[in-house]
PDB file of C-alpha atoms in Angstrom:
ATOM      1  CA  MET A   1     -12.626  -6.169  13.774  1.00 88.00           C
ATOM      2  CA  LEU A   2     -10.109  -3.390  14.486  1.00 95.00           C
ATOM      3  CA  ARG A   3      -9.977  -2.542  10.793  1.00 96.00           C
ATOM      4  CA  ALA A   4     -13.752  -2.510  10.636  1.00 95.00           C
ATOM      5  CA  GLY A   5     -13.913  -0.101  13.539  1.00 96.00           C
ATOM      6  CA  MET A   6     -11.372   2.262  12.041  1.00 97.00           C
ATOM      7  CA  ARG A   7     -13.160   2.084   8.686  1.00 96.00           C
ATOM      8  CA  LEU A   8     -16.166   3.688  10.386  1.00 96.00           C
ATOM      9  CA  SER A   9     -14.235   6.727  11.599  1.00 96.00           C
ATOM     10  CA  LYS A  10     -15.801   9.056   9.003  1.00 93.00           C
ATOM     11  CA  SER A  11     -19.337   7.754   8.973  1.00 94.00           C
ATOM     12  CA  ASP A  12     -19.977   6.997  12.668  1.00 95.00           C
ATOM     13  CA  ALA A  13     -17.244   7.947  15.135  1.00 95.00           C
ATOM     14  CA  THR A  14     -19.226   6.684  18.132  1.00 96.00           C
ATOM     15  CA  LEU A  15     -19.704   3.226  16.646  1.00 96.00           C
ATOM     16  CA  ALA A  16     -16.113   3.278  15.418  1.00 97.00           C
ATOM     17  CA  GLN A  17     -14.813   3.889  18.934  1.00 97.00           C
ATOM     18  CA  ALA A  18     -17.012   1.166  20.422  1.00 97.00           C
ATOM     19  CA  THR A  19     -15.924  -1.343  17.784  1.00 97.00           C
ATOM     20  CA  VAL A  20     -12.253  -0.485  18.227  1.00 97.00           C
ATOM     21  CA  ASN A  21     -12.565  -0.885  21.997  1.00 95.00           C
ATOM     22  CA  THR A  22     -14.220  -4.274  21.618  1.00 96.00           C
ATOM     23  CA  ALA A  23     -11.497  -5.440  19.255  1.00 97.00           C
ATOM     24  CA  PHE A  24      -8.695  -4.091  21.436  1.00 96.00           C
ATOM     25  CA  SER A  25     -10.141  -5.663  24.581  1.00 95.00           C
ATOM     26  CA  GLY A  26     -10.448  -9.017  22.834  1.00 96.00           C
ATOM     27  CA  GLY A  27      -6.858  -8.992  21.612  1.00 96.00           C
ATOM     28  CA  VAL A  28      -5.345  -7.868  18.330  1.00 97.00           C
ATOM     29  CA  ILE A  29      -2.258  -8.804  16.315  1.00 97.00           C
ATOM     30  CA  VAL A  30       0.683  -6.780  17.652  1.00 97.00           C
ATOM     31  CA  SER A  31       3.494  -9.273  16.996  1.00 98.00           C
ATOM     32  CA  ASN A  32       4.773 -10.539  13.657  1.00 98.00           C
ATOM     33  CA  ALA A  33       4.589 -14.060  15.065  1.00 97.00           C
ATOM     34  CA  ASP A  34       0.797 -13.740  14.890  1.00 98.00           C
ATOM     35  CA  ASN A  35       0.497 -12.217  11.414  1.00 98.00           C
ATOM     36  CA  ALA A  36      -2.349 -13.550   9.277  1.00 98.00           C
ATOM     37  CA  VAL A  37      -0.530 -14.839   6.219  1.00 97.00           C
ATOM     38  CA  ILE A  38      -1.066 -17.173   3.279  1.00 97.00           C
ATOM     39  CA  LYS A  39       2.019 -19.249   2.547  1.00 97.00           C
ATOM     40  CA  HIS A  40       2.902 -20.365  -0.957  1.00 97.00           C
ATOM     41  CA  ASP A  41       5.014 -23.048  -2.572  1.00 96.00           C
ATOM     42  CA  ALA A  42       5.753 -24.370  -6.054  1.00 92.00           C
ATOM     43  CA  ASN A  43       2.310 -25.977  -6.268  1.00 95.00           C
ATOM     44  CA  TYR A  44       0.349 -23.045  -4.851  1.00 96.00           C
ATOM     45  CA  ALA A  45       2.134 -19.967  -6.096  1.00 97.00           C
ATOM     46  CA  ASN A  46       1.778 -16.366  -4.997  1.00 97.00           C
ATOM     47  CA  GLY A  47      -0.553 -14.700  -7.513  1.00 95.00           C
ATOM     48  CA  ILE A  48       1.477 -11.508  -7.921  1.00 95.00           C
ATOM     49  CA  GLY A  49       4.717 -13.484  -8.010  1.00 96.00           C
ATOM     50  CA  ASN A  50       3.356 -15.830 -10.633  1.00 95.00           C
ATOM     51  CA  THR A  51       2.356 -12.899 -12.822  1.00 94.00           C
ATOM     52  CA  LEU A  52       5.651 -11.061 -12.450  1.00 94.00           C
ATOM     53  CA  ASN A  53       7.729 -14.160 -13.124  1.00 95.00           C
ATOM     54  CA  SER A  54       5.985 -15.133 -16.330  1.00 92.00           C
ATOM     55  CA  THR A  55       4.622 -13.177 -19.284  1.00 91.00           C
ATOM     56  CA  GLU A  56       4.279  -9.853 -17.443  1.00 93.00           C
ATOM     57  CA  ALA A  57       7.795  -9.618 -16.033  1.00 93.00           C
ATOM     58  CA  ALA A  58       8.613  -6.455 -17.976  1.00 95.00           C
ATOM     59  CA  ASN A  59       5.203  -4.796 -17.703  1.00 94.00           C
ATOM     60  CA  TYR A  60       4.900  -3.881 -14.013  1.00 95.00           C
ATOM     61  CA  TYR A  61       6.733  -0.986 -12.380  1.00 97.00           C
ATOM     62  CA  LEU A  62       6.689   0.807  -9.054  1.00 98.00           C
ATOM     63  CA  ALA A  63       4.795   4.094  -9.128  1.00 97.00           C
ATOM     64  CA  GLU A  64       6.724   7.327  -8.787  1.00 97.00           C
ATOM     65  CA  PRO A  65       4.865   8.563  -5.657  1.00 97.00           C
ATOM     66  CA  PHE A  66       5.719   5.394  -3.740  1.00 98.00           C
ATOM     67  CA  VAL A  67       9.388   5.313  -4.737  1.00 98.00           C
ATOM     68  CA  THR A  68       9.803   9.033  -4.138  1.00 98.00           C
ATOM     69  CA  ALA A  69       8.153   8.817  -0.709  1.00 98.00           C
ATOM     70  CA  LEU A  70      10.617   6.165   0.444  1.00 98.00           C
ATOM     71  CA  LYS A  71      13.649   7.573  -1.332  1.00 98.00           C
ATOM     72  CA  SER A  72      13.165  11.129  -0.069  1.00 97.00           C
ATOM     73  CA  THR A  73      12.829   9.985   3.546  1.00 98.00           C
ATOM     74  CA  SER A  74      15.835   7.626   3.549  1.00 98.00           C
ATOM     75  CA  ASP A  75      13.520   4.697   4.170  1.00 98.00           C
ATOM     76  CA  PRO A  76      15.573   1.462   4.228  1.00 98.00           C
ATOM     77  CA  ARG A  77      12.564  -0.479   2.993  1.00 98.00           C
ATOM     78  CA  LEU A  78      13.106   0.799  -0.538  1.00 98.00           C
ATOM     79  CA  ALA A  79      16.259  -1.278  -0.921  1.00 98.00           C
ATOM     80  CA  ALA A  80      14.388  -4.278   0.493  1.00 98.00           C
ATOM     81  CA  ILE A  81      11.503  -3.889  -1.957  1.00 98.00           C
ATOM     82  CA  ALA A  82      12.806  -2.444  -5.204  1.00 98.00           C
ATOM     83  CA  LEU A  83      15.119  -3.456  -7.991  1.00 98.00           C
ATOM     84  CA  ARG A  84      16.069  -1.561 -11.134  1.00 98.00           C
ATOM     85  CA  TYR A  85      17.666  -2.881 -14.296  1.00 98.00           C
ATOM     86  CA  VAL A  86      20.063  -0.086 -15.211  1.00 98.00           C
ATOM     87  CA  GLY A  87      20.298   0.486 -18.956  1.00 96.00           C
ATOM     88  CA  ALA A  88      17.624  -2.047 -19.914  1.00 97.00           C
ATOM     89  CA  THR A  89      15.951  -1.246 -23.239  1.00 97.00           C
ATOM     90  CA  SER A  90      13.647  -4.274 -23.293  1.00 96.00           C
ATOM     91  CA  GLY A  91      12.474  -7.098 -21.115  1.00 95.00           C
ATOM     92  CA  VAL A  92      15.317  -9.223 -22.408  1.00 95.00           C
ATOM     93  CA  GLY A  93      17.744  -6.637 -21.093  1.00 96.00           C
ATOM     94  CA  GLN A  94      16.435  -6.933 -17.545  1.00 97.00           C
ATOM     95  CA  THR A  95      19.193  -9.241 -16.346  1.00 96.00           C
ATOM     96  CA  ALA A  96      20.908  -9.820 -13.012  1.00 96.00           C
ATOM     97  CA  ALA A  97      24.106  -8.323 -14.404  1.00 97.00           C
ATOM     98  CA  VAL A  98      22.578  -4.825 -14.561  1.00 98.00           C
ATOM     99  CA  ALA A  99      20.300  -5.069 -11.511  1.00 98.00           C
ATOM    100  CA  THR A 100      20.617  -2.728  -8.534  1.00 98.00           C
ATOM    101  CA  THR A 101      18.762  -2.529  -5.234  1.00 98.00           C
ATOM    102  CA  ALA A 102      20.503   0.653  -4.073  1.00 98.00           C
ATOM    103  CA  SER A 103      17.932   3.218  -2.942  1.00 97.00           C
ATOM    104  CA  ALA A 104      19.687   6.090  -4.694  1.00 97.00           C
ATOM    105  CA  ASN A 105      19.311   4.290  -8.020  1.00 97.00           C
ATOM    106  CA  GLN A 106      15.550   3.699  -7.804  1.00 98.00           C
ATOM    107  CA  PHE A 107      13.157   5.664 -10.015  1.00 98.00           C
ATOM    108  CA  GLY A 108       9.400   5.112 -10.087  1.00 98.00           C
ATOM    109  CA  MET A 109       7.305   5.332 -13.225  1.00 98.00           C
ATOM    110  CA  PRO A 110       5.133   8.486 -13.400  1.00 96.00           C
ATOM    111  CA  MET A 111       1.433   7.968 -12.753  1.00 94.00           C
ATOM    112  CA  GLY A 112      -0.871   8.013 -15.761  1.00 92.00           C
ATOM    113  CA  SER A 113       1.760   6.647 -18.116  1.00 92.00           C
ATOM    114  CA  ASP A 114       1.227   4.595 -21.219  1.00 92.00           C
ATOM    115  CA  ASP A 115       4.071   3.016 -23.202  1.00 94.00           C
ATOM    116  CA  GLY A 116       4.788   6.189 -25.144  1.00 95.00           C
ATOM    117  CA  THR A 117       4.641   8.715 -22.326  1.00 95.00           C
ATOM    118  CA  ALA A 118       6.579   6.394 -20.011  1.00 96.00           C
ATOM    119  CA  GLN A 119       9.340   6.157 -22.591  1.00 97.00           C
ATOM    120  CA  THR A 120       9.444   9.929 -23.031  1.00 97.00           C
ATOM    121  CA  ALA A 121       9.487  10.518 -19.274  1.00 96.00           C
ATOM    122  CA  ALA A 122      12.237   7.946 -18.769  1.00 97.00           C
ATOM    123  CA  VAL A 123      14.523   9.529 -21.340  1.00 97.00           C
ATOM    124  CA  SER A 124      13.890  13.032 -20.006  1.00 96.00           C
ATOM    125  CA  SER A 125      14.853  11.767 -16.531  1.00 94.00           C
ATOM    126  CA  GLY A 126      18.132  10.338 -17.775  1.00 96.00           C
ATOM    127  CA  LEU A 127      17.044   6.705 -18.022  1.00 97.00           C
ATOM    128  CA  VAL A 128      17.694   4.753 -21.203  1.00 96.00           C
ATOM    129  CA  SER A 129      14.112   3.542 -21.525  1.00 98.00           C
ATOM    130  CA  ARG A 130      10.910   2.757 -19.657  1.00 97.00           C
ATOM    131  CA  TYR A 131      12.257  -0.740 -19.022  1.00 98.00           C
ATOM    132  CA  ALA A 132      14.789   0.839 -16.659  1.00 98.00           C
ATOM    133  CA  TYR A 133      12.216   2.033 -14.123  1.00 98.00           C
ATOM    134  CA  SER A 134      12.155   0.377 -10.700  1.00 98.00           C
ATOM    135  CA  GLN A 135      10.131  -2.762 -10.092  1.00 98.00           C
ATOM    136  CA  VAL A 136       9.192  -4.744  -7.034  1.00 98.00           C
ATOM    137  CA  ASP A 137      11.953  -7.343  -6.938  1.00 97.00           C
ATOM    138  CA  ARG A 138      10.457 -10.498  -8.427  1.00 96.00           C
ATOM    139  CA  ASN A 139      13.306 -12.563  -6.985  1.00 96.00           C
ATOM    140  CA  ARG A 140      12.627 -11.446  -3.424  1.00 97.00           C
ATOM    141  CA  MET A 141       9.303  -9.891  -2.414  1.00 97.00           C
ATOM    142  CA  ALA A 142       7.465 -10.917  -5.564  1.00 97.00           C
ATOM    143  CA  LYS A 143       8.849 -14.387  -6.075  1.00 97.00           C
ATOM    144  CA  ARG A 144       6.448 -17.275  -6.724  1.00 97.00           C
ATOM    145  CA  VAL A 145       6.766 -18.682  -3.205  1.00 97.00           C
ATOM    146  CA  ALA A 146       6.503 -15.331  -1.418  1.00 98.00           C
ATOM    147  CA  PRO A 147       3.899 -15.170   1.373  1.00 98.00           C
ATOM    148  CA  MET A 148       0.808 -12.965   1.103  1.00 98.00           C
ATOM    149  CA  PHE A 149       0.050 -10.995   4.252  1.00 98.00           C
ATOM    150  CA  LEU A 150      -3.570 -10.261   5.150  1.00 97.00           C
ATOM    151  CA  VAL A 151      -3.412  -8.668   8.613  1.00 98.00           C
ATOM    152  CA  THR A 152      -0.098  -7.730  10.191  1.00 98.00           C
ATOM    153  CA  ALA A 153       1.367  -6.367  13.384  1.00 98.00           C
ATOM    154  CA  GLY A 154       2.708  -3.419  11.423  1.00 98.00           C
ATOM    155  CA  GLN A 155      -0.756  -2.455  10.248  1.00 98.00           C
ATOM    156  CA  THR A 156      -2.435  -3.111  13.585  1.00 98.00           C
ATOM    157  CA  ASN A 157       0.033  -1.047  15.592  1.00 98.00           C
ATOM    158  CA  LEU A 158      -0.440   1.873  13.223  1.00 98.00           C
ATOM    159  CA  LEU A 159      -4.218   1.649  13.537  1.00 98.00           C
ATOM    160  CA  LEU A 160      -3.801   1.586  17.303  1.00 98.00           C
ATOM    161  CA  ALA A 161      -1.619   4.690  17.026  1.00 98.00           C
ATOM    162  CA  GLU A 162      -4.525   6.479  15.379  1.00 98.00           C
ATOM    163  CA  ALA A 163      -7.027   5.069  17.848  1.00 98.00           C
ATOM    164  CA  ARG A 164      -4.863   6.255  20.748  1.00 98.00           C
ATOM    165  CA  PHE A 165      -4.425   9.682  19.154  1.00 98.00           C
ATOM    166  CA  ARG A 166      -8.204   9.956  18.831  1.00 97.00           C
ATOM    167  CA  GLY A 167      -8.619   8.938  22.470  1.00 97.00           C
ATOM    168  CA  TRP A 168     -10.474   5.760  21.579  1.00 97.00           C
ATOM    169  CA  ILE A 169      -8.113   3.608  23.633  1.00 97.00           C
ATOM    170  CA  THR A 170      -6.168   4.656  26.719  1.00 96.00           C
ATOM    171  CA  THR A 171      -3.345   2.113  26.875  1.00 96.00           C
ATOM    172  CA  GLY A 172       0.130   3.178  25.742  1.00 97.00           C
ATOM    173  CA  THR A 173       0.908   6.256  23.683  1.00 98.00           C
ATOM    174  CA  ALA A 174       0.219   7.004  20.053  1.00 98.00           C
ATOM    175  CA  TYR A 175       3.935   7.288  19.353  1.00 98.00           C
ATOM    176  CA  GLN A 176       4.687   3.922  20.953  1.00 98.00           C
ATOM    177  CA  TYR A 177       2.227   2.243  18.592  1.00 98.00           C
ATOM    178  CA  PHE A 178       3.496   4.330  15.663  1.00 98.00           C
ATOM    179  CA  SER A 179       7.132   3.331  16.129  1.00 98.00           C
ATOM    180  CA  ALA A 180       6.149  -0.279  16.867  1.00 98.00           C
ATOM    181  CA  GLY A 181       4.197  -0.394  13.617  1.00 98.00           C
ATOM    182  CA  ILE A 182       7.137   0.838  11.573  1.00 98.00           C
ATOM    183  CA  SER A 183       9.525  -1.587  13.264  1.00 98.00           C
ATOM    184  CA  ALA A 184       7.157  -4.520  12.818  1.00 98.00           C
ATOM    185  CA  HIS A 185       6.750  -3.896   9.106  1.00 98.00           C
ATOM    186  CA  MET A 186      10.475  -3.489   8.550  1.00 98.00           C
ATOM    187  CA  ASN A 187      11.115  -6.766  10.370  1.00 98.00           C
ATOM    188  CA  GLN A 188       8.312  -8.429   8.428  1.00 98.00           C
ATOM    189  CA  LEU A 189      10.153  -7.899   5.136  1.00 98.00           C
ATOM    190  CA  ALA A 190      12.658 -10.630   5.972  1.00 98.00           C
ATOM    191  CA  THR A 191       9.784 -13.114   5.799  1.00 97.00           C
ATOM    192  CA  TYR A 192       9.569 -12.591   2.043  1.00 97.00           C
ATOM    193  CA  ASP A 193      13.245 -13.339   1.518  1.00 97.00           C
ATOM    194  CA  ALA A 194      16.463 -13.099   3.509  1.00 97.00           C
ATOM    195  CA  GLY A 195      17.655 -10.581   0.929  1.00 97.00           C
ATOM    196  CA  SER A 196      14.893  -8.191   1.990  1.00 98.00           C
ATOM    197  CA  THR A 197      15.992  -8.088   5.618  1.00 98.00           C
ATOM    198  CA  VAL A 198      16.208  -4.594   7.109  1.00 98.00           C
ATOM    199  CA  ALA A 199      19.056  -4.372   9.613  1.00 98.00           C
ATOM    200  CA  ALA A 200      18.210  -3.428  13.181  1.00 98.00           C
ATOM    201  CA  ALA A 201      20.631  -0.503  12.990  1.00 98.00           C
ATOM    202  CA  ASP A 202      18.848   0.829   9.909  1.00 98.00           C
ATOM    203  CA  ILE A 203      15.491   0.601  11.676  1.00 98.00           C
ATOM    204  CA  ALA A 204      16.879   2.538  14.636  1.00 98.00           C
ATOM    205  CA  THR A 205      18.389   5.187  12.355  1.00 98.00           C
ATOM    206  CA  TYR A 206      15.114   5.649  10.497  1.00 98.00           C
ATOM    207  CA  LEU A 207      13.094   5.986  13.696  1.00 98.00           C
ATOM    208  CA  ALA A 208      15.561   8.578  14.976  1.00 98.00           C
ATOM    209  CA  LEU A 209      15.021  10.853  11.970  1.00 98.00           C
ATOM    210  CA  PRO A 210      13.154  14.064  12.853  1.00 95.00           C
ATOM    211  CA  ALA A 211      10.153  13.028  10.749  1.00 95.00           C
ATOM    212  CA  ASN A 212       9.768   9.781  12.712  1.00 97.00           C
ATOM    213  CA  ALA A 213      11.115  10.585  16.177  1.00 97.00           C
ATOM    214  CA  SER A 214       7.750  11.976  17.263  1.00 97.00           C
ATOM    215  CA  LEU A 215       4.219  12.620  16.091  1.00 98.00           C
ATOM    216  CA  ALA A 216       4.270  16.308  15.262  1.00 97.00           C
ATOM    217  CA  VAL A 217       1.291  18.378  16.327  1.00 97.00           C
ATOM    218  CA  GLY A 218      -1.085  18.819  13.418  1.00 97.00           C
ATOM    219  CA  THR A 219       0.397  16.058  11.252  1.00 97.00           C
ATOM    220  CA  GLU A 220      -0.270  13.019  13.433  1.00 98.00           C
ATOM    221  CA  LEU A 221      -2.875  11.413  11.169  1.00 98.00           C
ATOM    222  CA  GLN A 222      -0.822  12.091   8.066  1.00 98.00           C
ATOM    223  CA  GLN A 223       2.276  10.507   9.596  1.00 98.00           C
ATOM    224  CA  ILE A 224       0.390   7.464  10.845  1.00 98.00           C
ATOM    225  CA  ASN A 225      -1.583   6.783   7.688  1.00 98.00           C
ATOM    226  CA  THR A 226       1.327   7.428   5.340  1.00 98.00           C
ATOM    227  CA  GLN A 227       3.173   4.714   7.242  1.00 98.00           C
ATOM    228  CA  TYR A 228       0.087   2.496   6.960  1.00 98.00           C
ATOM    229  CA  TRP A 229       0.246   2.963   3.183  1.00 98.00           C
ATOM    230  CA  ILE A 230       3.829   1.712   3.178  1.00 98.00           C
ATOM    231  CA  ALA A 231       3.123  -1.119   5.631  1.00 98.00           C
ATOM    232  CA  SER A 232       0.273  -2.356   3.406  1.00 98.00           C
ATOM    233  CA  PHE A 233       2.427  -2.636   0.282  1.00 98.00           C
ATOM    234  CA  LEU A 234       1.275  -5.561  -1.927  1.00 97.00           C
ATOM    235  CA  ASN A 235      -2.134  -5.578  -0.217  1.00 97.00           C
ATOM    236  CA  GLY A 236      -3.889  -3.387  -2.760  1.00 95.00           C
ATOM    237  CA  PRO A 237      -7.462  -3.570  -1.439  1.00 96.00           C
ATOM    238  CA  GLU A 238      -6.426  -2.580   2.084  1.00 97.00           C
ATOM    239  CA  THR A 239      -4.149   0.204   0.876  1.00 97.00           C
ATOM    240  CA  TRP A 240      -6.964   1.620  -1.254  1.00 97.00           C
ATOM    241  CA  ALA A 241      -9.530   1.334   1.529  1.00 97.00           C
ATOM    242  CA  ASN A 242      -7.398   3.156   4.083  1.00 97.00           C
ATOM    243  CA  PHE A 243      -6.475   5.874   1.595  1.00 97.00           C
ATOM    244  CA  ARG A 244     -10.169   6.522   0.974  1.00 96.00           C
ATOM    245  CA  ARG A 245     -10.899   6.534   4.701  1.00 96.00           C
ATOM    246  CA  SER A 246      -8.002   8.673   5.886  1.00 97.00           C
ATOM    247  CA  GLY A 247      -7.110  10.791   2.862  1.00 96.00           C
ATOM    248  CA  PHE A 248      -3.434   9.926   3.349  1.00 97.00           C
ATOM    249  CA  PRO A 249      -0.903   9.850   1.913  1.00 97.00           C
ATOM    250  CA  VAL A 250      -1.529  13.087   0.052  1.00 96.00           C
ATOM    251  CA  LEU A 251      -1.462  12.100  -3.615  1.00 95.00           C
ATOM    252  CA  ALA A 252      -1.942  14.062  -6.809  1.00 93.00           C
ATOM    253  CA  SER A 253      -4.784  12.851  -8.993  1.00 92.00           C
ATOM    254  CA  ASN A 254      -3.928  10.640 -11.944  1.00 86.00           C
ATOM    255  CA  PRO A 255      -2.813  12.974 -14.765  1.00 89.00           C
ATOM    256  CA  TYR A 256      -3.741  10.563 -17.566  1.00 87.00           C
ATOM    257  CA  PRO A 257      -5.641  12.677 -20.150  1.00 86.00           C
ATOM    258  CA  GLY A 258      -8.321  10.049 -20.693  1.00 82.00           C
ATOM    259  CA  ARG A 259      -9.332   9.733 -17.044  1.00 83.00           C
ATOM    260  CA  THR A 260     -12.914  10.503 -16.081  1.00 86.00           C
ATOM    261  CA  VAL A 261     -12.495  11.048 -12.319  1.00 90.00           C
ATOM    262  CA  ALA A 262      -9.758  12.453 -10.085  1.00 89.00           C
ATOM    263  CA  PHE A 263      -9.766   9.391  -7.809  1.00 92.00           C
ATOM    264  CA  ILE A 264     -11.662   6.116  -8.070  1.00 94.00           C
ATOM    265  CA  THR A 265     -13.646   5.676  -4.857  1.00 95.00           C
ATOM    266  CA  ARG A 266     -15.610   2.538  -5.796  1.00 95.00           C
ATOM    267  CA  LEU A 267     -15.932  -0.040  -8.551  1.00 96.00           C
ATOM    268  CA  THR A 268     -18.980   0.095 -10.778  1.00 96.00           C
ATOM    269  CA  TYR A 269     -21.373  -2.822 -11.107  1.00 97.00           C
ATOM    270  CA  PRO A 270     -20.169  -5.341 -13.709  1.00 96.00           C
ATOM    271  CA  PRO A 271     -22.210  -5.834 -16.917  1.00 96.00           C
ATOM    272  CA  ASN A 272     -23.218  -9.361 -15.925  1.00 96.00           C
ATOM    273  CA  GLU A 273     -24.791  -8.098 -12.691  1.00 96.00           C
ATOM    274  CA  ILE A 274     -26.704  -5.428 -14.557  1.00 96.00           C
ATOM    275  CA  LEU A 275     -27.889  -8.023 -17.066  1.00 97.00           C
ATOM    276  CA  VAL A 276     -29.224 -10.592 -14.599  1.00 98.00           C
ATOM    277  CA  ASN A 277     -30.174  -8.354 -11.660  1.00 97.00           C
ATOM    278  CA  ALA A 278     -31.206  -5.086 -13.300  1.00 96.00           C
ATOM    279  CA  ALA A 279     -33.955  -4.067 -10.880  1.00 97.00           C
ATOM    280  CA  ASN A 280     -31.830  -4.438  -7.762  1.00 97.00           C
ATOM    281  CA  VAL A 281     -28.832  -2.801  -9.399  1.00 97.00           C
ATOM    282  CA  GLN A 282     -31.016   0.181 -10.300  1.00 96.00           C
ATOM    283  CA  ALA A 283     -32.358   0.395  -6.754  1.00 97.00           C
ATOM    284  CA  ALA A 284     -28.862   0.244  -5.296  1.00 95.00           C
ATOM    285  CA  THR A 285     -27.579   2.783  -7.795  1.00 95.00           C
ATOM    286  CA  THR A 286     -30.333   5.208  -6.859  1.00 96.00           C
ATOM    287  CA  ALA A 287     -29.684   4.700  -3.142  1.00 94.00           C
ATOM    288  CA  ILE A 288     -25.957   5.412  -3.340  1.00 94.00           C
ATOM    289  CA  GLY A 289     -26.194   8.358  -5.725  1.00 94.00           C
ATOM    290  CA  GLY A 290     -25.124   6.825  -9.016  1.00 95.00           C
ATOM    291  CA  ASP A 291     -23.144   3.886 -10.337  1.00 95.00           C
ATOM    292  CA  ASN A 292     -20.018   5.968 -10.855  1.00 95.00           C
ATOM    293  CA  LEU A 293     -16.335   5.484 -10.150  1.00 94.00           C
ATOM    294  CA  ASP A 294     -16.300   8.540  -7.884  1.00 94.00           C
ATOM    295  CA  THR A 295     -19.461   7.773  -5.908  1.00 95.00           C
ATOM    296  CA  LYS A 296     -18.308   7.300  -2.336  1.00 94.00           C
ATOM    297  CA  VAL A 297     -19.213   4.099  -0.493  1.00 94.00           C
ATOM    298  CA  TRP A 298     -21.234   4.509   2.689  1.00 93.00           C
ATOM    299  CA  TRP A 299     -18.338   4.366   5.150  1.00 95.00           C
ATOM    300  CA  ASN A 300     -16.371   6.952   3.168  1.00 94.00           C
ATOM    301  CA  LYS A 301     -18.962   9.721   3.489  1.00 86.00           C
TER     302      LYS A 301
END
């Protein structure tokens, strides 16, 4: 319900505040012990983990904006999340012997890449090939038995930081929720795998950095929602929804030459729906302003 309230912040601030207050009064997830999570095992595997540990192992890479954001801010989560196979020239070459989790050695694949442009970009950046870009570590965070988090204390605390900044709740301070959200997400990473544990000292060091030691006047929403982006890693739908709502992090549009829109703001109706429900699809399309990838959904206007 807290998410739903915050999702309304653009379209109806009054209703958003009322919904957030109702959720907050009823109790929200502020401890990792209460995280909403789907657990997996050998018989019921994590969907992303199953994909990345089978035929697509060499076809998924971390995007440059994400890696750069963590690397440039000395975020200890990068080492917990990423792995790069130094010198790999094919999927076969992505072996444990050449793997590194060191933050300084992580390089994200440029947005809008295809096989050819990714290869060219890799070589121009000093990498041997596109197979040497950073990936989410399929032996830790993206292993087959990794949990899938739906609603977390990290996310909730960051939403509360925004709600407090907006004056929608009066308990605590925005910075207290902000720092609690970062800490909660960093501690959450150990749940994926012991190898993804972020040390308490590293959390403290990160929070003491000038960019995180306070919410700077004029950048509060950017700071909060950029952290929400990081804390929602591997939850694509939620990351996308909050980016559309908040406008953060600030991202360049996809440079792929064949793109038709700067940012996708909704999914178009599938052909099967148009085929069997044409009249209602047409009515809905007219009501929302067109069945286009960049038509904004009602709460994003």
